[in-house]
Amino acid sequence: MSVAQATLTPPVTADDHLLGPDNAAVTLVEYGDYECSHCGRAHAIVHEVLRHREGQVRFGFRHFPLARSHPHAKQAAAAAEAAAAQSQFWAMHERLFTHQDRLDEASLIAHAAAIGLAADQFAQDLGHETTAERVQADFLSGVRSGVNGTPTFFINDRRHDAAWDVASLLAAIDAAS
Amino acid sequence: MTNANQPASSANGTASTTALAAGTAAPDFTLNSTLDKPLALSEYRGRPVILAFYPADWSPTCGDQLALYNEVLPEFQRHDARLIGISVDGKWCHKAYAEARNFRFPLLADFEPKGEIARTYGVYHAKNGTSERALFVIDGDGVIRWGYVAPAGVNPGADGILTALEALPVAAGARS
């Protein structure tokens, strides 16, 4: 048994939140938490990595809220899912990672308004059981996949155990291409 | 999964020469803990136990590992398993650490004689003066069923523990 060979379980499906071409040579998946400061740093790094390898990398994001450390993390993840119900997952994702100090419920509603979501629908989806279930399903898939903290990256379904600065991620992506 | 009577595996595929192997009776011990009283391993007999040796309180990697296990506790509890963290730190250090991180499982102080339990389990790192980062899953009869020693600096995650718990036969009388 080798825990180090952790594999993305389940692999990426159409239900994932994905950016970039479906036929990209490399798929980069991040398990992250909107209240985690390391994930905030990783967010800017992922942007840069995707810019450097535009068209070559598909990026997917799954929720891994560490709720006992981060009291707003689950609700923030739910906000991203509620935005996804209005086809605005990535707009909310961007908003949350650039406003990590404003993740209480009133702020989440303000973020929804700022990106143009229908307020009533957002509020309803934010509190809906299926939204929380989706976040929990992501979390459990992360546990199964060997996520060991946030952020954890997978490159073509294999856990990336090395550093996740821009140069290290680019090198790992190029090696997997 | 480690086969019975083989030493606990390490991530590079080479067997740790010292860690107690699957199939071995888990040595009992009683240590000071973050509970109000000392805790004996044998108190948990009848239930699976996850024994998580880690090098030190407050170090970033350990924090991530234990914070992760804190979140995954409901999954461990579905197997009726109890989680115990154990390091060479003292009881008061453990108390401050557990309170700061809101841990919902006990931390045990392998403090005096230092690292004695880690040595007994074959996972003491003499040069560092701490234990290795080592996981053991012990069944309700007190037998080690799975062991893993992580390479330096690598947080092993929880998937190996869950796989080992799922492989345990369901004990008679275990709660669902």
Coordinates of C-alpha atoms in Angstrom, one line a residue:
Chain A
M1 CA 0.0 0.0 0.0
S2 CA 1.4 3.4 -0.9
V3 CA -0.5 6.4 0.2
A4 CA 1.8 8.6 -1.8
Q5 CA 0.4 7.4 -5.1
A6 CA -2.9 9.2 -4.4
T7 CA -5.3 9.2 -7.3
L8 CA -8.2 11.6 -8.1
T9 CA -11.3 9.6 -7.1
P10 CA -13.6 10.0 -8.9
P11 CA -11.8 11.3 -11.9
V12 CA -13.0 14.5 -13.6
T13 CA -16.5 14.4 -15.0
A14 CA -18.9 16.8 -16.7
D15 CA -20.3 17.6 -13.3
D16 CA -17.0 19.2 -12.3
H17 CA -16.5 23.0 -12.6
L18 CA -14.0 23.2 -15.4
L19 CA -12.2 25.9 -17.3
G20 CA -10.3 25.4 -20.6
P21 CA -10.6 23.0 -23.5
D22 CA -12.0 19.5 -23.0
N23 CA -9.2 18.1 -25.2
A24 CA -6.4 19.8 -23.2
A25 CA -3.4 17.5 -22.7
V26 CA -3.3 18.2 -19.0
T27 CA -6.1 18.6 -16.4
L28 CA -5.1 20.4 -13.3
V29 CA -7.6 19.9 -10.4
E30 CA -7.4 21.9 -7.1
Y31 CA -9.1 21.0 -3.9
G32 CA -9.5 24.3 -2.1
D33 CA -11.2 26.2 0.7
Y34 CA -12.3 29.8 0.2
E35 CA -11.3 30.8 3.7
C36 CA -7.8 29.3 3.5
S37 CA -5.1 31.8 3.1
H38 CA -2.8 29.4 1.3
C39 CA -5.6 28.8 -1.2
G40 CA -5.9 32.6 -1.7
R41 CA -2.2 32.6 -2.6
A42 CA -2.7 29.5 -4.8
H43 CA -5.6 31.3 -6.6
A44 CA -3.2 33.9 -8.1
I45 CA -0.7 31.2 -8.9
V46 CA -3.3 29.2 -10.8
H47 CA -4.2 32.2 -12.8
E48 CA -0.7 32.7 -13.8
V49 CA -0.1 29.1 -14.7
L50 CA -3.2 29.0 -16.9
R51 CA -2.1 32.2 -18.6
H52 CA 1.3 30.7 -19.4
R53 CA -0.2 27.5 -20.8
E54 CA -3.4 28.9 -22.3
G55 CA -5.3 26.3 -24.4
Q56 CA -3.1 23.5 -23.1
V57 CA -4.5 23.1 -19.6
R58 CA -8.0 22.4 -18.3
F59 CA -8.5 23.5 -14.7
G60 CA -11.1 22.1 -12.3
F61 CA -11.9 23.2 -8.8
R62 CA -13.4 21.0 -6.0
H63 CA -14.4 22.1 -2.6
F64 CA -12.5 21.0 0.5
P65 CA -13.8 23.2 3.3
L66 CA -12.0 22.7 6.6
A67 CA -15.0 23.8 8.5
R68 CA -13.6 23.4 12.1
S69 CA -10.7 25.7 11.2
H70 CA -12.7 28.0 8.9
P71 CA -16.2 28.8 10.1
H72 CA -17.3 30.4 6.8
A73 CA -15.7 27.9 4.5
K74 CA -18.7 25.6 3.9
Q75 CA -21.1 28.5 3.3
A76 CA -18.7 30.2 0.9
A77 CA -18.4 26.9 -1.0
A78 CA -22.2 26.8 -1.0
A79 CA -22.3 30.3 -2.4
A80 CA -20.1 29.2 -5.3
E81 CA -22.5 26.3 -6.0
A82 CA -25.5 28.6 -5.8
A83 CA -23.8 30.9 -8.3
A84 CA -23.2 27.8 -10.5
A85 CA -26.9 27.2 -10.5
Q86 CA -27.0 30.5 -12.4
S87 CA -24.0 29.6 -14.6
Q88 CA -21.7 31.9 -12.7
F89 CA -19.5 29.6 -10.7
W90 CA -16.3 31.1 -11.9
A91 CA -17.4 34.7 -11.3
M92 CA -18.2 33.8 -7.7
H93 CA -15.1 31.7 -7.3
E94 CA -13.0 34.8 -8.4
R95 CA -15.0 37.0 -6.1
L96 CA -14.6 34.8 -3.0
F97 CA -10.9 34.3 -3.4
T98 CA -10.3 38.1 -3.8
H99 CA -12.5 38.9 -0.8
Q100 CA -11.4 36.2 1.7
D101 CA -12.0 38.6 4.6
R102 CA -15.7 39.0 3.6
L103 CA -17.3 35.6 3.7
D104 CA -20.1 36.0 6.3
E105 CA -23.6 35.5 5.0
A106 CA -24.4 39.2 4.4
S107 CA -21.2 39.5 2.4
L108 CA -22.0 36.4 0.3
I109 CA -25.3 38.0 -0.6
A110 CA -23.5 41.2 -1.5
H111 CA -21.1 39.2 -3.7
A112 CA -24.0 37.6 -5.5
A113 CA -25.4 41.1 -6.2
A114 CA -22.0 42.3 -7.4
I115 CA -21.8 39.6 -10.0
G116 CA -25.4 40.1 -11.1
L117 CA -27.1 37.1 -9.7
A118 CA -30.8 37.0 -9.2
A119 CA -31.0 37.6 -5.4
D120 CA -34.0 35.5 -4.5
Q121 CA -32.8 32.5 -6.4
F122 CA -29.3 32.8 -4.9
A123 CA -30.7 33.0 -1.4
Q124 CA -32.8 30.0 -2.0
D125 CA -30.0 27.9 -3.5
L126 CA -27.5 29.0 -0.9
G127 CA -29.6 27.4 1.9
H128 CA -30.8 24.4 -0.2
E129 CA -29.9 20.9 1.0
T130 CA -28.6 19.8 -2.4
T131 CA -26.1 22.6 -2.4
A132 CA -24.7 21.5 0.9
E133 CA -24.7 17.9 -0.3
R134 CA -22.7 18.9 -3.4
V135 CA -20.1 20.6 -1.2
Q136 CA -19.9 17.5 1.1
A137 CA -19.6 15.2 -1.9
D138 CA -16.6 17.2 -3.1
F139 CA -15.1 17.0 0.4
L140 CA -15.5 13.2 0.6
S141 CA -14.1 12.7 -2.9
G142 CA -11.1 14.7 -1.7
V143 CA -10.6 12.5 1.4
R144 CA -10.8 9.4 -0.9
S145 CA -8.3 11.0 -3.3
G146 CA -5.7 11.6 -0.6
V147 CA -6.2 15.3 -0.2
N148 CA -4.0 16.1 2.8
G149 CA -4.6 19.8 3.4
T150 CA -5.5 22.8 1.2
P151 CA -4.7 23.5 -1.4
T152 CA -4.0 20.0 -2.9
F153 CA -3.4 19.8 -6.6
F154 CA -3.9 16.8 -9.0
I155 CA -2.3 16.7 -12.4
N156 CA -3.9 14.2 -14.7
D157 CA -5.4 12.5 -11.7
R158 CA -2.2 12.1 -9.7
R159 CA -1.6 14.0 -6.5
H160 CA 1.0 16.7 -7.0
D161 CA 3.2 16.4 -3.8
A162 CA 5.8 18.9 -4.9
A163 CA 5.7 22.7 -4.3
W164 CA 2.9 24.7 -6.0
D165 CA 4.7 27.9 -6.9
V166 CA 4.3 28.9 -10.6
A167 CA 7.5 27.4 -11.8
S168 CA 6.9 24.1 -10.0
L169 CA 3.4 23.7 -11.3
L170 CA 4.5 24.6 -14.9
A171 CA 7.3 22.0 -14.7
A172 CA 4.9 19.4 -13.5
I173 CA 2.3 20.2 -16.2
D174 CA 4.9 20.1 -18.9
A175 CA 6.2 16.8 -17.6
A176 CA 2.6 15.4 -17.9
S177 CA 2.0 16.9 -21.3
Chain B
M1 CA -2.8 -2.6 2.2
T2 CA 0.0 -4.1 4.1
N3 CA -0.2 -7.9 4.4
A4 CA -0.2 -9.6 7.7
N5 CA 3.3 -10.1 9.2
Q6 CA 5.0 -7.7 6.8
P7 CA 6.4 -4.5 8.3
A8 CA 4.5 -1.3 7.8
S9 CA 5.2 0.1 4.3
S10 CA 6.7 3.5 3.6
A11 CA 5.8 5.6 0.6
N12 CA 8.8 4.8 -1.5
G13 CA 7.9 1.1 -1.4
T14 CA 10.6 -0.1 0.8
A15 CA 9.5 -1.6 4.1
S16 CA 10.3 0.2 7.3
T17 CA 12.6 -2.2 9.1
T18 CA 11.4 -1.3 12.6
A19 CA 7.7 -0.4 12.6
L20 CA 5.4 -3.0 14.0
A21 CA 3.9 -5.2 11.3
A22 CA 0.2 -5.9 10.6
G23 CA -0.8 -9.0 12.5
T24 CA 1.1 -7.9 15.6
A25 CA -0.7 -7.4 18.9
A26 CA -0.7 -3.6 19.6
P27 CA 1.4 -3.0 22.7
D28 CA -0.8 -1.4 25.4
F29 CA 0.2 1.8 27.1
T30 CA -1.2 4.5 29.4
L31 CA -0.2 8.1 28.8
N32 CA -1.2 11.6 30.0
S33 CA -3.7 13.1 27.5
T34 CA -5.8 16.1 26.7
L35 CA -8.6 14.3 28.5
D36 CA -8.9 15.0 32.2
K37 CA -7.2 11.7 33.0
P38 CA -4.5 9.4 31.5
L39 CA -5.7 7.3 28.7
A40 CA -4.9 3.6 28.2
L41 CA -5.1 2.1 24.7
S42 CA -6.9 -0.9 26.2
E43 CA -9.8 1.3 27.2
Y44 CA -10.8 1.3 23.5
R45 CA -10.8 -2.5 23.2
G46 CA -13.8 -3.6 21.2
R47 CA -13.5 -0.8 18.8
P48 CA -11.0 0.0 16.0
V49 CA -8.4 2.6 17.0
I50 CA -6.5 4.8 14.7
L51 CA -3.1 5.6 16.3
A52 CA -1.5 8.6 14.6
F53 CA 2.1 9.2 15.6
Y54 CA 3.2 12.7 14.5
P55 CA 6.5 14.5 15.1
A56 CA 5.4 17.7 17.0
D57 CA 2.6 20.0 18.0
W58 CA 2.5 23.3 16.1
S59 CA 4.6 22.3 13.1
P60 CA 2.7 23.3 9.9
T61 CA 2.5 19.8 8.3
C62 CA 1.3 18.2 11.5
G63 CA -1.3 20.9 11.8
D64 CA -2.6 20.2 8.4
Q65 CA -2.7 16.4 9.1
L66 CA -4.5 16.7 12.4
A67 CA -6.8 19.4 11.1
L68 CA -7.7 17.1 8.3
Y69 CA -8.4 14.2 10.6
N70 CA -10.5 16.5 12.8
E71 CA -12.7 17.1 9.7
V72 CA -12.8 13.5 8.7
L73 CA -13.8 12.3 12.2
P74 CA -17.4 11.6 11.2
E75 CA -16.2 9.2 8.6
F76 CA -13.9 7.4 11.1
Q77 CA -16.9 7.3 13.5
R78 CA -19.0 5.6 10.9
H79 CA -16.6 2.6 11.4
D80 CA -17.0 3.1 15.2
A81 CA -13.3 3.9 15.2
R82 CA -11.5 6.1 17.8
L83 CA -8.7 8.4 16.8
I84 CA -5.7 9.1 19.0
G85 CA -2.9 11.5 18.2
I86 CA 0.4 10.9 19.9
S87 CA 3.7 12.9 20.0
V88 CA 6.6 13.5 22.4
D89 CA 5.1 16.8 23.4
G90 CA 4.0 17.3 27.0
K91 CA 0.5 17.3 28.3
W92 CA 0.2 21.1 28.7
C93 CA 1.6 21.7 25.2
H94 CA -1.0 19.3 23.9
K95 CA -3.8 21.0 25.8
A96 CA -2.9 24.4 24.3
Y97 CA -2.5 23.0 20.8
A98 CA -5.8 21.0 21.0
E99 CA -7.7 24.0 22.3
A100 CA -6.2 26.4 19.7
R101 CA -7.1 24.0 16.8
N102 CA -10.5 22.8 18.2
F103 CA -9.5 19.1 18.0
R104 CA -12.2 16.7 18.9
F105 CA -10.0 13.8 19.7
P106 CA -7.4 13.1 22.4
L107 CA -3.7 13.9 22.1
L108 CA -1.3 11.7 24.1
A109 CA 2.0 12.8 25.6
D110 CA 4.7 10.3 24.9
F111 CA 6.9 12.6 27.0
E112 CA 8.4 10.6 29.9
P113 CA 10.4 8.5 29.2
K114 CA 10.6 10.5 26.0
G115 CA 9.3 8.6 23.0
E116 CA 9.0 5.3 24.8
I117 CA 5.7 4.3 23.1
A118 CA 7.1 5.4 19.7
R119 CA 10.1 3.2 20.3
T120 CA 7.8 0.3 21.3
Y121 CA 6.0 0.7 18.0
G122 CA 9.2 1.0 16.1
V123 CA 8.6 4.5 14.8
Y124 CA 11.0 6.6 16.9
H125 CA 13.4 8.8 15.0
A126 CA 16.4 9.1 17.3
K127 CA 18.2 11.7 15.3
N128 CA 15.2 14.1 15.3
G129 CA 14.2 13.2 18.9
T130 CA 10.6 12.7 17.7
S131 CA 8.5 10.0 16.4
E132 CA 8.1 9.4 12.7
R133 CA 4.8 10.3 11.1
A134 CA 3.3 6.9 11.4
L135 CA -0.3 5.5 11.3
F136 CA -1.6 2.3 12.7
V137 CA -5.1 0.9 12.4
I138 CA -5.8 -1.4 15.3
D139 CA -8.8 -3.7 15.3
G140 CA -11.3 -4.3 18.2
D141 CA -9.2 -7.2 19.4
G142 CA -6.1 -5.0 19.8
V143 CA -4.3 -6.4 16.7
I144 CA -2.5 -4.0 14.3
R145 CA -4.2 -4.4 10.9
W146 CA -2.5 -1.7 8.9
G147 CA 0.5 0.5 9.3
Y148 CA 2.1 3.2 7.3
V149 CA 5.2 5.4 7.9
A150 CA 5.1 8.6 5.8
P151 CA 8.3 10.0 4.2
A152 CA 9.7 13.1 5.9
G153 CA 7.5 16.2 5.4
V154 CA 4.7 14.4 3.6
N155 CA 1.2 14.5 5.1
P156 CA -0.3 11.1 4.4
G157 CA -3.9 12.1 4.2
A158 CA -6.8 10.0 5.4
D159 CA -7.5 7.7 2.4
G160 CA -5.2 4.9 3.6
I161 CA -6.9 4.9 7.1
L162 CA -10.4 4.7 5.5
T163 CA -9.4 1.9 3.2
A164 CA -7.9 0.0 6.2
L165 CA -11.1 0.6 8.3
E166 CA -13.2 -0.7 5.5
A167 CA -11.2 -3.9 5.3
L168 CA -11.8 -4.7 9.0
P169 CA -14.4 -7.4 9.6
V170 CA -17.4 -5.9 11.3
A171 CA -17.0 -6.7 15.0
A172 CA -19.9 -8.4 16.8
G173 CA -21.9 -5.7 18.6
A174 CA -20.3 -2.9 16.6
R175 CA -22.7 0.0 16.3
S176 CA -23.7 1.0 12.9

